[in-house]
Amino acid sequence: MTVHDQGEVTRRGRLMVYLGAAPGVGKTFAMLDEAARRKGRGTDVVVGLVETHGRAATAAKLEGLEIVPRRAIDYRGTTLTEMDTPAIIARRPEVVLVDELAHTNAPGSEHAKRWQDVHELLDAGIDVVTTVNVQHLASLTDDVEAVTGVRQRETVPDQVVRDADQIQLVDLSPQQLRRRLAHGNVYRPEQIDASLGSYFREGNLTALRELALLWLADRVDDALTRYRSDHAITGTWPARERIVVAVTGGPETETLIRRGARIAQRASGSELIAVHVLPTDGLPAATPAAIATQRALVESLDGTFHTVVGEDVASAVVDFARGVNATMIIVGVSRHSRWRQAFLGSTGAEIARLSGTVDVHLVTHERAGAGRRARSRWSSLSLTRRVLGFVAAVVGPVALAALLLLVDAAPADLSSPLMFYLALVVGVAILGGLWPAQLAALVSFACLNWFFTEPTGRFTVAKPSELLALAVFVVVALAVATVVDIAARRTVEAYRARAEASTLAALSRSVLSGEDTAQAVVERLAETFGLDAVRLEERAGDREPWQVVATASPRPASADGEASEVRIDDEHRLVLVGRALPASDRQAVEAFGAQARIVLEHRRLREAAFRAKALEQAEATRTALLAAVSHDLRTPLASIRAAVDGLTSPDVELDPEDTEALETTLAESTARLERLIDNLLDLSRLQTGAVRPVTRAASLEEIVLLAVEPWLDGLDLDVPEDLPLVRTDPGLLERVVANLVSNAVRHSGSRVRVCAGRLPDGVVVRVVDTGPGVPDDRKETMFQPFQRLGDTSGTGLGLGLAVADGLARAVGASVVAEDTPGGGLTMVVTVPTASPATEVPAAVLEAPPVVESTSAPEQASR
């Protein structure tokens, strides 16, 4: 909702995005068709900005639609036009059309990016229909560059598009798009051949189409997850293939993981998810080394590895699979022997029984049915075992008495029956715990009294010694049962602590490996303990409100889920939504919370260290600058002052030769001072990020000729005319070459050679001298500011190479120092080549130039 100055409250506008895989698929056409449909229904629709790019068909689509005039912006003598956002808000239409969402506005505009203008329109309650290509999504910049070889400079944050109320994919097959391009429906005739052979190759278009489909599929999947969460849907909806592999840590697990990866690769967009269950029932887990190896294997296959804690492995795996909406569970054939499987069953069979609609893929392996080493079976006691324990406590003593009487109708003394009954009590303690064992001790006392002490058949004891023996028996039996029960519980607690320690160790590994975000901690916490949602909150003080730092909701909220709080310290807390956790689990949650606090503190310390380092570098630069300026700027100023005084003094009569010498000194000192100031300004702009290059296809031959013009008489030039065009900012690259040549001419004392050649993916320029060269240990620092490398002439501040390196990086080039064979130094500049596709944005988007660089001829002369 938006509140206007007049007090009117309006809803936020709705955003509709037409997404395309490449220029020319028909996004603008689709947007204009949508505008025509809405206008036909009586909706107030205006055109905020639509680029026709000279296409008659697009211009025809605009007929009959109201167009808001653009705003003219004067920038460095050039008039640029942009969308007039204030005028659209003042007009207050119901729907506005805004083309090219990723466009960069001209300098002087209210917002730097057009998507920011769109947000302002949405805040004003105006619905917006817009277009964007997949190559402009920020998260796909590297992928698009790897496919096309073109780095997109204009991008839009993914979240801007993800937050749209509706995303419509405008799809066209690569063959159809190439035919449209060949028929002249996309670019001008002179651009068609170059575009077909570069950016619009069929392979490029196929890859871009796949990127668009997969990105949109992820967005649809997010919407499906939200819908299932909002409607508390826990069943599996097989919208996308998600393969869950049950990882045991055994030698067969690698086979399962690779099988799962092969199945996931059969369908594009499938996910491979491995899950390892840390049992809390006392069963030893796999070794950490084995789990670490299998985690690395899963991640190398582009999968994700998860760890959960569960009392029952089969139930934990199935619950996890349903939580991630999996379509298949892959589990290995049991390593137990056939006899053991026949009596106790197997995890795979139990998973298949519990899986419901989730497919279960049972994979055989070399160790299937080969048996496994015996494992300790101490566990937390289930209801079934407790019931069996009480039954054994009642029935066991009676059955044992019948057996003993059958073997020996009249035992000579109580020693033998006492030993048998003591063994029975221990067995009941193992089976059912302390309370059934205590009941077994009492029932055994009664049986011993009734059947084996004189007089039999009565609850009386004739001999005091037998009464004492029975009393000692009860005490010993109860003591032994207590010890056995305590030992069993301690064993369970030890294994549980091991499970929790393994989980925390996995979390610590994720932090050390770079996954050091609070979001990762809460996600791991929710996943491990099977919670509906987890929030990490912090506050600045006791009276300040809690702020959410990170939240995770891995599964739909259950109807009976309750929120509970785990306080970490006075400023941090965890809010847990879902099942009530026992006290032992809450201790582990507190450990997670402490880890989250450490993560936040680590992040703050790292940011503080980064700021401190930046301040330290700035202070060092400032100190070096002041030390250098005190001398290096004073020298040319003194020369200028002396020359001016000599030329203007009425007391001095100069002949023509002296006048010419003073004028030459004045010109050289002025040029030197100007060069020093320019280098200082360039260094300042580089350090503050103010250099914003405008790259385009350019001729390297022309750039080099302009750069070396002042020194043509003192160098050899070899730049072939057939070199491909390079993608760069000509003015900035000219400064790079000029600085390198100037340094070589001034310091080498020899004739300098400038040559260029072709590389597989770029063009290289070499500035070669045969002077004294630079030692290897100085080559790493020679590009830092104020490095004179032994120069004591006082003719510079040592900024030339630093400026050259910074400008080269800004335009996507690189500068490397190498030894010249036979002695000397060779500066190598590598510049990326420009495919014809680099001109696509200029033709399609008509982006206004954001010029922050200079390419004046006088800059090259420095």
mmCIF file of C-alpha atoms in Angstrom, residues 204-479:
data_model
loop_
_atom_site.group_PDB
_atom_site.id
_atom_site.type_symbol
_atom_site.label_atom_id
_atom_site.label_comp_id
_atom_site.label_asym_id
_atom_site.label_seq_id
_atom_site.Cartn_x
_atom_site.Cartn_y
_atom_site.Cartn_z
ATOM 1 C CA ASN A 204 24.606 -19.643 -28.679
ATOM 2 C CA LEU A 205 20.868 -19.218 -29.112
ATOM 3 C CA THR A 206 20.190 -22.776 -27.947
ATOM 4 C CA ALA A 207 22.246 -22.220 -24.786
ATOM 5 C CA LEU A 208 20.563 -18.865 -24.079
ATOM 6 C CA ARG A 209 17.157 -20.466 -24.583
ATOM 7 C CA GLU A 210 18.033 -23.186 -22.084
ATOM 8 C CA LEU A 211 19.239 -20.593 -19.565
ATOM 9 C CA ALA A 212 15.932 -18.736 -19.903
ATOM 10 C CA LEU A 213 13.861 -21.889 -19.487
ATOM 11 C CA LEU A 214 15.843 -23.101 -16.468
ATOM 12 C CA TRP A 215 15.782 -19.698 -14.774
ATOM 13 C CA LEU A 216 12.033 -19.437 -15.242
ATOM 14 C CA ALA A 217 11.603 -23.030 -14.050
ATOM 15 C CA ASP A 218 13.378 -22.102 -10.798
ATOM 16 C CA ARG A 219 11.042 -19.167 -10.332
ATOM 17 C CA VAL A 220 7.992 -21.377 -10.956
ATOM 18 C CA ASP A 221 9.396 -23.891 -8.486
ATOM 19 C CA ASP A 222 9.729 -21.162 -5.847
ATOM 20 C CA ALA A 223 6.113 -20.189 -6.432
ATOM 21 C CA LEU A 224 5.047 -23.827 -6.100
ATOM 22 C CA THR A 225 6.966 -24.141 -2.814
ATOM 23 C CA ARG A 226 5.258 -21.039 -1.436
ATOM 24 C CA TYR A 227 1.850 -22.338 -2.496
ATOM 25 C CA ARG A 228 2.426 -25.712 -0.818
ATOM 26 C CA SER A 229 3.645 -23.951 2.337
ATOM 27 C CA ASP A 230 0.706 -21.517 2.416
ATOM 28 C CA HIS A 231 -1.786 -24.352 2.002
ATOM 29 C CA ALA A 232 0.009 -26.807 4.367
ATOM 30 C CA ILE A 233 0.400 -29.394 1.603
ATOM 31 C CA THR A 234 2.761 -32.143 2.724
ATOM 32 C CA GLY A 235 2.238 -34.590 -0.119
ATOM 33 C CA THR A 236 4.728 -34.863 -2.973
ATOM 34 C CA TRP A 237 3.969 -33.017 -6.196
ATOM 35 C CA PRO A 238 6.317 -34.316 -8.922
ATOM 36 C CA ALA A 239 6.734 -30.966 -10.660
ATOM 37 C CA ARG A 240 10.502 -31.402 -11.107
ATOM 38 C CA GLU A 241 12.759 -34.411 -10.865
ATOM 39 C CA ARG A 242 14.473 -34.404 -7.490
ATOM 40 C CA ILE A 243 16.588 -37.437 -6.766
ATOM 41 C CA VAL A 244 17.313 -38.129 -3.071
ATOM 42 C CA VAL A 245 20.160 -40.557 -2.410
ATOM 43 C CA ALA A 246 20.283 -42.182 1.031
ATOM 44 C CA VAL A 247 23.929 -41.998 2.125
ATOM 45 C CA THR A 248 25.126 -44.499 4.737
ATOM 46 C CA GLY A 249 28.845 -43.795 4.647
ATOM 47 C CA GLY A 250 29.531 -47.373 3.580
ATOM 48 C CA PRO A 251 31.616 -48.447 0.579
ATOM 49 C CA GLU A 252 28.500 -48.880 -1.562
ATOM 50 C CA THR A 253 27.455 -45.223 -1.219
ATOM 51 C CA GLU A 254 29.611 -43.963 -4.098
ATOM 52 C CA THR A 255 27.770 -46.375 -6.410
ATOM 53 C CA LEU A 256 24.437 -44.951 -5.251
ATOM 54 C CA ILE A 257 25.574 -41.352 -5.703
ATOM 55 C CA ARG A 258 26.831 -41.936 -9.241
ATOM 56 C CA ARG A 259 23.656 -43.803 -10.151
ATOM 57 C CA GLY A 260 21.603 -40.898 -8.825
ATOM 58 C CA ALA A 261 23.692 -38.414 -10.824
ATOM 59 C CA ARG A 262 23.115 -40.387 -14.038
ATOM 60 C CA ILE A 263 19.374 -40.464 -13.426
ATOM 61 C CA ALA A 264 19.337 -36.722 -12.662
ATOM 62 C CA GLN A 265 21.216 -35.949 -15.881
ATOM 63 C CA ARG A 266 18.534 -37.580 -18.002
ATOM 64 C CA ALA A 267 16.168 -34.664 -17.452
ATOM 65 C CA SER A 268 17.351 -31.078 -17.686
ATOM 66 C CA GLY A 269 16.803 -29.128 -14.484
ATOM 67 C CA SER A 270 16.820 -32.194 -12.231
ATOM 68 C CA GLU A 271 18.366 -31.958 -8.777
ATOM 69 C CA LEU A 272 20.630 -34.436 -7.022
ATOM 70 C CA ILE A 273 20.225 -34.381 -3.234
ATOM 71 C CA ALA A 274 22.152 -36.642 -0.859
ATOM 72 C CA VAL A 275 20.960 -37.133 2.716
ATOM 73 C CA HIS A 276 22.792 -38.780 5.598
ATOM 74 C CA VAL A 277 20.900 -39.678 8.763
ATOM 75 C CA LEU A 278 22.684 -39.380 12.084
ATOM 76 C CA PRO A 279 20.777 -41.887 14.265
ATOM 77 C CA THR A 280 19.899 -41.141 17.869
ATOM 78 C CA ASP A 281 19.102 -44.774 18.674
ATOM 79 C CA GLY A 282 22.667 -45.634 19.606
ATOM 80 C CA LEU A 283 23.798 -47.154 16.298
ATOM 81 C CA PRO A 284 27.311 -46.038 15.400
ATOM 82 C CA ALA A 285 27.454 -43.603 12.513
ATOM 83 C CA ALA A 286 29.864 -43.765 9.590
ATOM 84 C CA THR A 287 33.366 -42.407 9.971
ATOM 85 C CA PRO A 288 33.707 -38.640 9.389
ATOM 86 C CA ALA A 289 36.356 -39.280 6.722
ATOM 87 C CA ALA A 290 33.953 -41.440 4.689
ATOM 88 C CA ILE A 291 31.168 -38.878 4.967
ATOM 89 C CA ALA A 292 33.542 -36.065 3.953
ATOM 90 C CA THR A 293 34.651 -38.035 0.889
ATOM 91 C CA GLN A 294 31.073 -38.713 -0.147
ATOM 92 C CA ARG A 295 30.093 -35.077 0.442
ATOM 93 C CA ALA A 296 32.886 -33.979 -1.905
ATOM 94 C CA LEU A 297 31.696 -36.487 -4.535
ATOM 95 C CA VAL A 298 28.125 -35.175 -4.374
ATOM 96 C CA GLU A 299 29.255 -31.557 -4.699
ATOM 97 C CA SER A 300 31.518 -32.445 -7.643
ATOM 98 C CA LEU A 301 28.430 -33.841 -9.401
ATOM 99 C CA ASP A 302 26.558 -30.531 -8.841
ATOM 100 C CA GLY A 303 24.466 -32.001 -6.040
ATOM 101 C CA THR A 304 23.796 -30.904 -2.481
ATOM 102 C CA PHE A 305 24.607 -32.829 0.706
ATOM 103 C CA HIS A 306 22.350 -32.725 3.768
ATOM 104 C CA THR A 307 22.545 -34.225 7.245
ATOM 105 C CA VAL A 308 19.524 -34.889 9.462
ATOM 106 C CA VAL A 309 19.071 -36.453 12.887
ATOM 107 C CA GLY A 310 16.441 -39.166 13.297
ATOM 108 C CA GLU A 311 15.596 -42.033 15.612
ATOM 109 C CA ASP A 312 14.506 -44.199 12.678
ATOM 110 C CA VAL A 313 16.627 -44.029 9.521
ATOM 111 C CA ALA A 314 13.875 -45.046 7.102
ATOM 112 C CA SER A 315 11.372 -42.540 8.504
ATOM 113 C CA ALA A 316 13.972 -39.764 8.521
ATOM 114 C CA VAL A 317 14.857 -40.375 4.854
ATOM 115 C CA VAL A 318 11.212 -40.444 3.754
ATOM 116 C CA ASP A 319 10.351 -37.318 5.781
ATOM 117 C CA PHE A 320 13.292 -35.490 4.257
ATOM 118 C CA ALA A 321 12.316 -36.582 0.726
ATOM 119 C CA ARG A 322 8.782 -35.326 1.203
ATOM 120 C CA GLY A 323 10.085 -32.075 2.660
ATOM 121 C CA VAL A 324 12.103 -31.317 -0.494
ATOM 122 C CA ASN A 325 9.290 -32.544 -2.785
ATOM 123 C CA ALA A 326 11.440 -35.378 -4.143
ATOM 124 C CA THR A 327 10.246 -37.680 -6.913
ATOM 125 C CA MET A 328 12.633 -40.576 -6.282
ATOM 126 C CA ILE A 329 14.623 -42.074 -3.416
ATOM 127 C CA ILE A 330 17.702 -44.131 -4.234
ATOM 128 C CA VAL A 331 18.744 -46.617 -1.568
ATOM 129 C CA GLY A 332 21.160 -49.518 -1.649
ATOM 130 C CA VAL A 333 20.313 -53.164 -1.131
ATOM 131 C CA SER A 334 20.906 -54.099 2.517
ATOM 132 C CA ARG A 335 24.333 -55.379 3.514
ATOM 133 C CA HIS A 336 22.724 -57.610 6.161
ATOM 134 C CA SER A 337 22.615 -61.335 5.623
ATOM 135 C CA ARG A 338 19.456 -62.960 4.320
ATOM 136 C CA TRP A 339 18.662 -64.472 7.732
ATOM 137 C CA ARG A 340 18.876 -61.115 9.420
ATOM 138 C CA GLN A 341 16.758 -59.452 6.737
ATOM 139 C CA ALA A 342 14.170 -62.213 7.107
ATOM 140 C CA PHE A 343 13.791 -61.603 10.855
ATOM 141 C CA LEU A 344 14.551 -57.863 11.169
ATOM 142 C CA GLY A 345 13.792 -56.512 7.709
ATOM 143 C CA SER A 346 15.922 -53.887 5.918
ATOM 144 C CA THR A 347 16.054 -50.115 5.682
ATOM 145 C CA GLY A 348 15.369 -50.202 1.934
ATOM 146 C CA ALA A 349 12.213 -52.259 2.397
ATOM 147 C CA GLU A 350 11.018 -49.952 5.171
ATOM 148 C CA ILE A 351 11.659 -46.868 3.008
ATOM 149 C CA ALA A 352 9.657 -48.466 0.175
ATOM 150 C CA ARG A 353 6.804 -49.163 2.603
ATOM 151 C CA LEU A 354 6.747 -45.600 3.939
ATOM 152 C CA SER A 355 7.452 -43.728 0.692
ATOM 153 C CA GLY A 356 3.877 -43.468 -0.534
ATOM 154 C CA THR A 357 3.864 -41.672 -3.908
ATOM 155 C CA VAL A 358 7.650 -41.218 -3.977
ATOM 156 C CA ASP A 359 9.390 -43.749 -6.201
ATOM 157 C CA VAL A 360 12.056 -45.905 -4.548
ATOM 158 C CA HIS A 361 14.975 -47.127 -6.664
ATOM 159 C CA LEU A 362 16.741 -50.060 -4.990
ATOM 160 C CA VAL A 363 20.331 -50.351 -6.263
ATOM 161 C CA THR A 364 22.365 -53.522 -5.867
ATOM 162 C CA HIS A 365 26.101 -53.426 -5.217
ATOM 163 C CA GLU A 366 29.066 -55.669 -4.520
ATOM 164 C CA ARG A 367 28.493 -55.848 -0.751
ATOM 165 C CA ALA A 368 24.744 -56.542 -0.955
ATOM 166 C CA GLY A 369 23.835 -59.401 1.388
ATOM 167 C CA ALA A 370 27.466 -59.900 2.396
ATOM 168 C CA GLY A 371 26.713 -59.138 6.009
ATOM 169 C CA ARG A 372 28.164 -56.440 8.187
ATOM 170 C CA ARG A 373 29.918 -56.394 11.489
ATOM 171 C CA ALA A 374 27.792 -56.660 14.588
ATOM 172 C CA ARG A 375 26.797 -53.396 16.137
ATOM 173 C CA SER A 376 25.832 -52.451 19.614
ATOM 174 C CA ARG A 377 22.071 -52.427 20.005
ATOM 175 C CA TRP A 378 21.691 -50.156 23.018
ATOM 176 C CA SER A 379 18.908 -47.714 22.230
ATOM 177 C CA SER A 380 16.371 -45.447 23.791
ATOM 178 C CA LEU A 381 13.530 -47.781 24.781
ATOM 179 C CA SER A 382 10.441 -47.836 22.622
ATOM 180 C CA LEU A 383 6.959 -48.511 23.942
ATOM 181 C CA THR A 384 7.061 -52.023 22.523
ATOM 182 C CA ARG A 385 10.222 -52.907 24.448
ATOM 183 C CA ARG A 386 8.837 -51.477 27.675
ATOM 184 C CA VAL A 387 5.636 -53.503 27.301
ATOM 185 C CA LEU A 388 7.636 -56.653 26.567
ATOM 186 C CA GLY A 389 9.780 -55.900 29.607
ATOM 187 C CA PHE A 390 6.761 -55.774 31.931
ATOM 188 C CA VAL A 391 5.345 -58.972 30.417
ATOM 189 C CA ALA A 392 8.691 -60.702 30.929
ATOM 190 C CA ALA A 393 8.832 -59.359 34.497
ATOM 191 C CA VAL A 394 5.516 -61.055 35.322
ATOM 192 C CA VAL A 395 5.642 -64.209 33.216
ATOM 193 C CA GLY A 396 9.397 -64.864 33.340
ATOM 194 C CA PRO A 397 9.736 -65.695 37.074
ATOM 195 C CA VAL A 398 6.750 -68.055 36.994
ATOM 196 C CA ALA A 399 8.031 -69.794 33.866
ATOM 197 C CA LEU A 400 11.519 -70.069 35.376
ATOM 198 C CA ALA A 401 10.088 -71.617 38.577
ATOM 199 C CA ALA A 402 8.202 -74.199 36.522
ATOM 200 C CA LEU A 403 11.355 -75.031 34.592
ATOM 201 C CA LEU A 404 13.487 -75.382 37.734
ATOM 202 C CA LEU A 405 10.893 -77.572 39.457
ATOM 203 C CA LEU A 406 10.658 -79.712 36.370
ATOM 204 C CA VAL A 407 14.416 -80.281 36.374
ATOM 205 C CA ASP A 408 14.848 -80.626 40.146
ATOM 206 C CA ALA A 409 11.694 -81.036 42.172
ATOM 207 C CA ALA A 410 13.411 -80.234 45.469
ATOM 208 C CA PRO A 411 16.582 -78.091 45.225
ATOM 209 C CA ALA A 412 18.985 -78.695 48.088
ATOM 210 C CA ASP A 413 19.466 -74.976 48.745
ATOM 211 C CA LEU A 414 18.613 -71.543 47.326
ATOM 212 C CA SER A 415 21.957 -70.849 45.625
ATOM 213 C CA SER A 416 21.027 -72.239 42.212
ATOM 214 C CA PRO A 417 17.532 -70.651 41.987
ATOM 215 C CA LEU A 418 18.952 -67.323 43.197
ATOM 216 C CA MET A 419 21.555 -67.268 40.417
ATOM 217 C CA PHE A 420 18.967 -68.108 37.734
ATOM 218 C CA TYR A 421 16.551 -65.467 38.987
ATOM 219 C CA LEU A 422 19.322 -62.874 39.169
ATOM 220 C CA ALA A 423 20.155 -63.594 35.526
ATOM 221 C CA LEU A 424 16.457 -63.232 34.696
ATOM 222 C CA VAL A 425 16.303 -59.788 36.335
ATOM 223 C CA VAL A 426 19.385 -58.642 34.369
ATOM 224 C CA GLY A 427 17.762 -59.863 31.141
ATOM 225 C CA VAL A 428 14.558 -57.959 31.900
ATOM 226 C CA ALA A 429 16.629 -54.809 32.623
ATOM 227 C CA ILE A 430 18.293 -55.120 29.239
ATOM 228 C CA LEU A 431 14.953 -55.669 27.515
ATOM 229 C CA GLY A 432 12.664 -53.196 29.231
ATOM 230 C CA GLY A 433 14.717 -50.926 31.445
ATOM 231 C CA LEU A 434 14.735 -50.183 35.138
ATOM 232 C CA TRP A 435 11.051 -50.346 36.089
ATOM 233 C CA PRO A 436 10.324 -53.762 34.529
ATOM 234 C CA ALA A 437 13.545 -55.028 36.172
ATOM 235 C CA GLN A 438 12.369 -53.839 39.569
ATOM 236 C CA LEU A 439 9.041 -55.549 39.056
ATOM 237 C CA ALA A 440 10.902 -58.713 37.957
ATOM 238 C CA ALA A 441 12.970 -58.595 41.174
ATOM 239 C CA LEU A 442 9.832 -58.421 43.328
ATOM 240 C CA VAL A 443 8.030 -61.165 41.416
ATOM 241 C CA SER A 444 11.203 -63.283 41.585
ATOM 242 C CA PHE A 445 11.315 -62.752 45.350
ATOM 243 C CA ALA A 446 7.727 -63.981 45.574
ATOM 244 C CA CYS A 447 8.423 -67.035 43.411
ATOM 245 C CA LEU A 448 11.516 -67.950 45.403
ATOM 246 C CA ASN A 449 9.549 -67.636 48.641
ATOM 247 C CA TRP A 450 6.583 -69.666 47.397
ATOM 248 C CA PHE A 451 8.344 -72.449 45.486
ATOM 249 C CA PHE A 452 11.843 -72.831 46.965
ATOM 250 C CA THR A 453 11.788 -71.955 50.710
ATOM 251 C CA GLU A 454 10.367 -74.029 53.523
ATOM 252 C CA PRO A 455 7.468 -74.189 54.011
ATOM 253 C CA THR A 456 6.683 -74.220 50.237
ATOM 254 C CA GLY A 457 3.337 -73.012 49.007
ATOM 255 C CA ARG A 458 3.236 -70.253 51.604
ATOM 256 C CA PHE A 459 4.701 -66.756 51.857
ATOM 257 C CA THR A 460 6.592 -67.565 55.006
ATOM 258 C CA VAL A 461 10.236 -68.425 55.651
ATOM 259 C CA ALA A 462 11.197 -70.963 58.248
ATOM 260 C CA LYS A 463 14.954 -70.336 58.321
ATOM 261 C CA PRO A 464 16.358 -66.872 59.101
ATOM 262 C CA SER A 465 19.312 -67.557 56.776
ATOM 263 C CA GLU A 466 16.965 -68.053 53.818
ATOM 264 C CA LEU A 467 15.113 -64.870 54.679
ATOM 265 C CA LEU A 468 18.429 -63.012 54.687
ATOM 266 C CA ALA A 469 19.368 -64.618 51.337
ATOM 267 C CA LEU A 470 16.078 -63.492 49.796
ATOM 268 C CA ALA A 471 16.532 -59.947 51.094
ATOM 269 C CA VAL A 472 20.084 -59.768 49.750
ATOM 270 C CA PHE A 473 18.783 -61.147 46.459
ATOM 271 C CA VAL A 474 16.252 -58.332 46.142
ATOM 272 C CA VAL A 475 18.860 -55.683 46.977
ATOM 273 C CA VAL A 476 21.438 -57.128 44.559
ATOM 274 C CA ALA A 477 18.861 -57.615 41.824
ATOM 275 C CA LEU A 478 17.655 -54.030 42.113
ATOM 276 C CA ALA A 479 21.248 -52.733 42.198
#
